[in-house]
Short mmCIF file of C-alpha atoms in Angstrom, two decimals:
data_model
loop_
_atom_site.label_atom_id
_atom_site.label_comp_id
_atom_site.label_asym_id
_atom_site.label_seq_id
_atom_site.Cartn_x
_atom_site.Cartn_y
_atom_site.Cartn_z
CA MET V 9 79.14 68.41 99.11
CA ASP V 10 78.16 65.13 100.45
CA GLN V 11 80.87 63.91 103.01
CA ASP V 12 80.37 60.03 101.90
CA LEU V 13 80.90 61.02 98.29
CA LYS V 14 84.00 63.34 99.71
CA THR V 15 85.48 59.98 100.98
CA GLU V 16 84.27 57.60 98.11
CA LEU V 17 86.23 60.19 95.51
CA SER V 18 89.39 60.49 97.52
CA LYS V 19 89.34 56.56 97.64
CA HIS V 20 89.83 57.01 93.71
CA GLY V 21 92.41 59.48 93.84
CA ILE V 22 90.15 62.72 93.39
CA PHE V 23 90.64 65.58 95.90
CA ALA V 24 87.34 67.48 96.05
CA THR V 25 86.76 70.73 97.97
CA SER V 26 84.95 73.72 98.07
CA PHE V 27 85.91 77.56 97.99
CA GLU V 28 84.72 77.84 101.46
CA GLU V 29 86.85 75.14 102.90
CA LEU V 30 89.55 76.37 100.67
CA TYR V 31 89.13 79.84 101.93
CA ASN V 32 88.95 78.63 105.51
CA TRP V 33 91.61 76.33 105.46
CA GLY V 34 93.84 79.54 104.41
CA ARG V 35 92.57 81.94 106.97
CA LYS V 36 92.60 79.40 109.74
CA ASN V 37 96.28 78.99 108.92
CA SER V 38 97.48 82.49 108.84
CA VAL V 39 95.78 84.16 111.92
CA TRP V 40 97.96 87.26 112.83
CA PRO V 41 97.49 88.24 116.24
CA LEU V 42 97.79 91.81 117.68
CA THR V 43 100.96 92.91 119.76
CA PHE V 44 98.98 93.34 123.00
CA GLY V 45 99.94 92.33 126.40
CA LEU V 46 98.01 93.78 129.23
CA ALA V 47 99.42 91.87 132.10
CA CYS V 48 101.30 88.81 133.55
CA CYS V 49 99.58 86.30 131.01
CA ALA V 50 101.36 88.52 128.22
CA ILE V 51 104.82 86.84 129.55
CA GLU V 52 103.04 83.44 128.94
CA MET V 53 101.77 84.64 125.38
CA ILE V 54 105.39 85.93 124.66
CA ALA V 55 106.56 82.48 125.61
CA THR V 56 104.24 80.75 123.48
CA THR V 57 105.65 82.66 120.38
CA MET V 58 109.13 81.73 121.38
CA ALA V 59 111.01 78.76 119.97
CA ARG V 60 110.26 76.53 123.01
CA TYR V 61 106.33 76.44 122.14
CA ASP V 62 106.62 77.84 118.95
CA LEU V 63 103.03 79.58 117.71
CA ALA V 64 104.57 79.64 114.22
CA ARG V 65 103.66 76.20 113.71
CA PHE V 66 100.25 77.22 113.49
CA GLY V 67 100.92 80.17 111.23
CA ALA V 68 100.39 82.74 114.00
CA GLU V 69 104.03 84.03 114.67
CA VAL V 70 103.36 87.41 112.89
CA PHE V 71 102.33 89.70 115.75
CA ARG V 72 101.49 92.58 114.04
CA PRO V 73 101.74 96.31 115.89
CA SER V 74 98.91 97.70 114.34
CA PRO V 75 95.36 96.45 114.20
CA ARG V 76 94.86 97.48 110.78
CA GLN V 77 96.99 94.14 110.15
CA ALA V 78 95.76 91.91 112.53
CA ASP V 79 92.75 89.70 113.02
CA LEU V 80 93.17 88.11 116.32
CA MET V 81 93.12 89.77 119.75
CA ILE V 82 94.59 87.96 122.72
CA VAL V 83 93.50 90.07 125.69
CA SER V 84 96.08 88.53 127.83
CA GLY V 85 95.64 89.67 131.08
CA THR V 86 93.83 92.22 133.63
CA VAL V 87 91.66 94.68 132.10
CA THR V 88 91.42 97.86 134.29
CA LYS V 89 88.34 100.21 133.71
CA LYS V 90 90.70 102.45 132.52
CA MET V 91 92.13 100.50 129.68
CA ALA V 92 88.79 98.73 128.67
CA PRO V 93 87.88 101.75 126.28
CA GLN V 94 91.19 101.53 124.55
CA VAL V 95 90.73 97.39 124.27
CA VAL V 96 87.11 98.24 122.46
CA ARG V 97 88.55 100.85 120.56
CA LEU V 98 91.56 98.57 119.30
CA TYR V 99 89.04 95.66 118.54
CA ASN V 100 87.04 98.41 116.63
CA GLN V 101 89.94 99.73 114.48
CA MET V 102 90.57 95.64 113.24
CA PRO V 103 89.33 94.55 110.25
CA GLU V 104 86.89 92.07 109.84
CA PRO V 105 86.92 89.35 110.20
CA LYS V 106 88.09 89.46 113.62
CA TYR V 107 88.49 87.06 116.58
CA VAL V 108 89.05 87.45 120.44
CA ILE V 109 90.76 84.94 122.71
CA ALA V 110 90.26 86.25 126.40
CA MET V 111 93.33 84.74 128.12
CA GLY V 112 93.34 84.12 132.05
CA ALA V 113 91.10 84.28 134.95
CA CYS V 114 91.01 88.36 134.73
CA ALA V 115 90.31 88.58 131.27
CA ILE V 116 87.24 86.31 131.28
CA SER V 117 85.93 87.38 134.51
CA GLY V 118 88.24 89.87 136.49
CA GLY V 119 89.93 86.94 138.21
CA PRO V 120 91.29 87.69 141.53
CA PHE V 121 90.45 91.37 141.24
CA ARG V 122 86.98 90.75 140.77
CA ASP V 123 85.66 92.34 143.96
CA GLY V 124 88.15 95.37 142.98
CA TYR V 125 86.82 98.51 142.22
CA ASN V 126 88.88 99.36 139.23
CA VAL V 127 88.79 95.76 137.28
CA LEU V 128 86.52 95.13 134.69
CA LYS V 129 84.92 91.65 135.26
CA GLY V 130 85.85 90.18 132.12
CA ILE V 131 86.20 91.58 128.58
CA ASP V 132 82.95 89.76 127.22
CA ARG V 133 81.24 92.70 128.54
CA PHE V 134 82.01 94.88 125.53
CA ILE V 135 83.32 92.79 122.89
CA PRO V 136 82.56 89.13 121.31
CA VAL V 137 84.94 86.61 122.87
CA ASP V 138 85.43 83.52 120.62
CA VAL V 139 87.61 81.51 123.09
CA HIS V 140 87.89 81.78 127.15
CA ILE V 141 91.16 80.24 128.80
CA PRO V 142 90.94 79.90 132.53
CA GLY V 143 93.96 80.02 134.57
CA CYS V 144 95.95 82.27 136.42
CA PRO V 145 98.11 82.82 134.39
CA PRO V 146 97.56 79.74 131.79
CA ARG V 147 100.35 77.92 130.27
CA PRO V 148 101.50 78.52 127.00
CA GLU V 149 99.82 74.89 126.21
CA ALA V 150 96.77 76.29 127.07
CA LEU V 151 96.78 79.36 124.84
CA ILE V 152 98.00 76.93 122.11
CA HIS V 153 94.79 74.60 123.08
CA ALA V 154 92.83 77.90 122.42
CA PHE V 155 94.38 78.74 119.19
CA MET V 156 93.55 75.41 117.97
CA ALA V 157 89.99 75.77 119.23
CA LEU V 158 89.75 79.08 117.30
CA GLN V 159 91.19 77.22 114.30
CA GLU V 160 88.32 74.83 114.45
CA LYS V 161 85.49 77.51 114.84
CA ILE V 162 87.37 79.32 111.68
CA SER V 163 87.39 76.37 109.70
CA ALA V 164 83.52 75.49 110.04
CA GLN V 165 82.61 79.19 109.53
CA GLN V 166 80.10 79.64 106.60
CA LEU V 167 80.23 81.86 103.82
CA SER V 168 76.45 82.09 103.08
CA GLY V 169 73.39 81.38 104.43
CA GLU V 170 71.53 82.67 107.78
CA SER V 171 74.04 81.24 110.01
CA ARG V 172 77.08 83.12 108.30
CA PRO V 173 79.24 85.17 110.75
CA ARG V 174 78.69 88.69 111.88
CA HIS V 175 81.19 90.03 109.59
CA LEU V 176 79.38 88.91 106.40
CA LYS V 177 76.14 90.67 107.30
CA GLN V 178 76.35 93.68 105.75
CA GLU V 179 73.80 95.59 107.93
CA LEU V 180 75.26 94.55 111.00
CA PRO V 181 78.04 97.21 112.14
CA SER V 182 81.54 96.48 112.40
CA GLU V 183 82.19 98.75 115.68
CA PHE V 184 81.10 98.08 119.44
CA PRO V 185 80.05 100.88 121.58
CA VAL V 186 83.09 102.51 123.66
CA PRO V 187 82.24 102.59 127.36
CA GLU V 188 82.92 105.83 129.02
CA PHE V 189 83.98 107.04 132.25
CA GLY V 190 80.97 107.82 134.56
CA GLU V 191 80.56 108.61 138.36
CA HIS V 192 80.52 105.06 139.53
CA GLY V 193 82.75 103.33 136.65
CA LEU V 194 82.14 102.60 133.26
CA GLU V 195 79.08 103.56 131.45
CA PRO V 196 77.25 101.45 130.20
CA ALA V 197 78.63 98.84 132.52
CA GLN V 198 78.24 96.24 129.99
CA ASN V 199 77.11 96.14 126.14
CA ASP V 200 74.06 93.79 126.58
CA GLU V 201 73.88 92.97 122.91
CA VAL V 202 77.20 91.32 123.56
CA PHE V 203 77.52 90.04 127.25
CA ARG V 204 75.34 87.13 128.35
CA ASN V 205 75.02 87.56 132.16
CA PRO V 206 75.74 84.02 133.38
CA LEU V 207 73.06 84.59 136.20
CA LYS V 208 70.63 85.36 133.89
CA VAL V 209 71.66 82.64 131.56
CA LEU V 210 71.17 79.82 134.63
CA GLN V 211 68.11 81.39 135.48
CA GLY V 212 66.90 80.83 131.94
CA MET Z 1 123.74 75.82 67.97
CA VAL Z 2 122.37 79.13 69.16
CA HIS Z 3 118.40 79.57 69.66
CA SER Z 4 117.05 82.98 69.01
CA LEU Z 5 114.29 84.49 71.20
CA PRO Z 6 110.72 83.45 70.55
CA ILE Z 7 109.66 86.91 70.10
CA THR Z 8 111.80 88.52 67.27
CA PRO Z 9 111.59 92.08 67.16
CA PRO Z 10 111.11 93.63 63.66
CA ALA Z 11 114.21 95.44 62.46
CA GLU Z 12 112.33 98.72 62.56
CA HIS Z 13 111.38 98.32 66.07
CA PRO Z 14 114.49 97.26 67.97
CA TRP Z 15 112.46 97.93 71.50
CA ALA Z 16 109.42 95.65 70.78
CA THR Z 17 110.39 92.82 73.02
CA ILE Z 18 111.04 94.98 76.10
CA VAL Z 19 107.43 96.56 75.48
CA VAL Z 20 105.82 93.14 75.10
CA LEU Z 21 107.65 92.04 78.48
CA LEU Z 22 106.88 95.23 80.05
CA GLY Z 23 103.11 94.71 79.61
CA ALA Z 24 103.52 90.87 80.51
CA ALA Z 25 104.94 91.88 83.73
CA VAL Z 26 102.01 94.51 84.42
CA VAL Z 27 99.47 91.75 83.42
CA PHE Z 28 101.20 89.58 85.68
CA GLY Z 29 100.83 91.50 88.67
CA ALA Z 30 97.23 92.58 87.89
CA ILE Z 31 95.79 89.26 87.78
CA PRO Z 32 95.96 88.34 91.31
CA LEU Z 33 95.28 91.70 92.62
CA GLY Z 34 92.27 91.71 90.49
CA MET Z 35 91.40 88.47 91.79
CA ALA Z 36 91.75 89.51 95.37
CA ARG Z 37 89.38 92.50 94.78
CA LEU Z 38 87.01 90.05 92.97
CA TRP Z 39 87.01 87.45 96.23
CA ALA Z 40 86.83 90.65 98.52
CA ARG Z 41 83.50 91.74 96.90
CA PHE Z 42 81.88 88.36 97.88
CA VAL Z 43 83.48 87.41 101.23
CA SER Z 44 84.46 90.75 102.81
CA PRO Z 45 81.88 93.41 102.47
CA ALA Z 46 83.70 96.55 103.66
CA LYS Z 47 82.52 98.16 106.73
CA PRO Z 48 83.81 101.46 107.56
CA GLY Z 49 83.15 103.29 110.47
CA LEU Z 50 84.15 106.52 112.73
CA GLN Z 51 86.44 104.76 114.77
CA LYS Z 52 87.56 102.20 112.49
CA ASN Z 53 88.92 104.77 110.12
CA ALA Z 54 90.23 107.19 112.99
CA THR Z 55 93.98 107.76 113.37
CA TYR Z 56 95.35 104.90 115.28
CA GLU Z 57 97.05 106.26 118.55
CA CYS Z 58 97.55 102.98 120.49
CA GLY Z 59 94.07 103.05 121.04
CA LEU Z 60 93.47 106.32 122.30
CA GLU Z 61 91.50 109.00 120.87
CA ALA Z 62 93.75 111.47 118.65
CA ARG Z 63 94.15 114.70 120.01
CA GLY Z 64 95.31 118.03 118.63
CA ASP Z 65 96.77 118.50 115.40
CA ALA Z 66 99.78 117.24 113.80
CA TRP Z 67 101.31 120.15 113.40
CA VAL Z 68 103.03 120.90 116.74
CA GLN Z 69 104.67 124.48 117.28
CA LEU Z 70 107.76 124.51 119.22
CA ASP Z 71 108.41 127.30 121.47
CA VAL Z 72 110.90 130.07 119.57
CA SER Z 73 112.78 130.22 123.08
CA TYR Z 74 114.52 126.68 122.34
CA TYR Z 75 117.05 128.45 119.99
CA LEU Z 76 118.85 129.16 123.16
CA TYR Z 77 119.15 125.52 124.31
CA ALA Z 78 120.49 125.04 120.48
CA ILE Z 79 123.01 127.58 120.67
CA VAL Z 80 124.42 126.38 123.99
CA PHE Z 81 124.58 122.86 122.58
CA LEU Z 82 126.16 124.07 119.56
CA ILE Z 83 129.10 125.57 121.63
CA PHE Z 84 129.87 122.32 123.61
CA ASP Z 85 129.35 120.24 120.25
CA VAL Z 86 131.54 122.33 118.03
CA GLU Z 87 134.12 122.62 120.90
CA ALA Z 88 134.46 118.83 121.58
CA VAL Z 89 134.74 118.07 117.97
CA PHE Z 90 137.97 120.48 117.40
CA LEU Z 91 139.31 120.05 121.09
CA LEU Z 92 139.52 116.45 120.36
CA PRO Z 93 142.33 116.60 117.36
CA PHE Z 94 143.90 119.74 119.33
CA ALA Z 95 144.45 117.46 122.11
CA ALA Z 96 145.80 114.37 120.45
CA ALA Z 97 148.45 116.66 118.55
CA PHE Z 98 149.04 119.07 121.12
CA SER Z 99 152.81 117.90 122.06
CA GLY Z 100 153.75 118.55 118.49
CA LEU Z 101 152.10 121.92 117.89
CA SER Z 102 154.05 125.28 116.86
CA LEU Z 103 153.12 128.23 119.16
CA ALA Z 104 150.99 129.83 116.45
CA ALA Z 105 149.06 126.93 116.24
CA CYS Z 106 148.27 127.03 119.92
CA LEU Z 107 147.45 130.47 119.76
CA ALA Z 108 145.02 130.06 116.90
CA MET Z 109 143.26 127.30 119.02
CA LEU Z 110 143.06 129.71 121.95
CA VAL Z 111 141.41 132.36 120.21
CA PHE Z 112 138.93 129.82 119.02
CA LEU Z 113 138.14 128.72 122.41
CA LEU Z 114 137.64 132.08 123.43
CA LEU Z 115 135.20 132.89 120.93
CA LEU Z 116 133.36 129.76 122.05
CA VAL Z 117 133.68 130.80 125.82
CA GLU Z 118 132.68 134.24 124.91
CA GLY Z 119 129.43 132.77 123.54
CA LEU Z 120 129.14 130.62 126.88
CA VAL Z 121 129.65 133.73 129.11
CA TRP Z 122 126.95 135.75 126.72
CA ALA Z 123 124.50 132.62 127.38
CA CYS Z 124 125.26 132.80 130.92
CA GLN Z 125 124.43 136.50 131.57
CA LYS Z 126 121.17 135.65 129.56
CA GLY Z 127 120.67 133.61 132.42
CA VAL Z 128 120.28 130.46 130.17
CA LEU Z 129 122.23 128.31 132.39
CA THR Z 130 120.39 129.13 135.95
CA TRP Z 131 117.75 126.39 136.78
CA SER Z 132 114.34 127.78 137.19
#
């Protein structure tokens, strides 16, 4: 619906909406995260859910202990190479539509352990990340900011047309390949369908 | 003035109201479920997968069988546990009432204790109590 027409109608006391907007409005206000803390960032995530920062204001206080009931994975902390297959498997077990927030320097890039032998250099190598939060660790306000950014993303998603999200495209699989341990770390080292190598992006 | 129910049951079917209400309750529950199902058909195509449908084991792959068998030799632990358990249950009232007990009651309790001690001696001879 045309935005101008909508504003005009609302001036006359008529509220117009579409199914898509209503649906997304409901969806963005009831995002249930997975109970899933990996390292120190998880402490900040816990603080975010508590009374002082109160993630419940955004309808996301229900942390689910099972991926079957969750639609948001907050990767909060260092992802070691030993943990990476489990993270991908948990992501695969979540029902669609599902979203990922990579919280903290470790989850987005490996952080201070980037040059370590056993730390994954960012979870976006294996699963699609919707929002990245820098920081070591990010403050609860940063997580809330990321959450609001995710809500904006959800409310802008279209249910039909070519630009509809991945979960509405029947031909695309809902699972991402789980890496395995090889002789020199994880094999494959990244999922090329998901990972956009920043060096290659810079080179064009 | 007393109002009668909007649905007055016929005299030959006194339970008709309940049947009607039961049907209404089922329909009332079925409508939102059906609408959710209909909505899901359009906006959430089912995408099953091997991993998605796999047993949830905190992210790990499920291993082995759910029907785990315990070693039969654990019966010894069960028996020794029973000895001390039963002993404790009966010793507490025995100790509480000790000063007012007759000689016969004390003897009966001693016999009971000896029976349990016999079990302990038997377990000791079996080698259950030695740390291996």
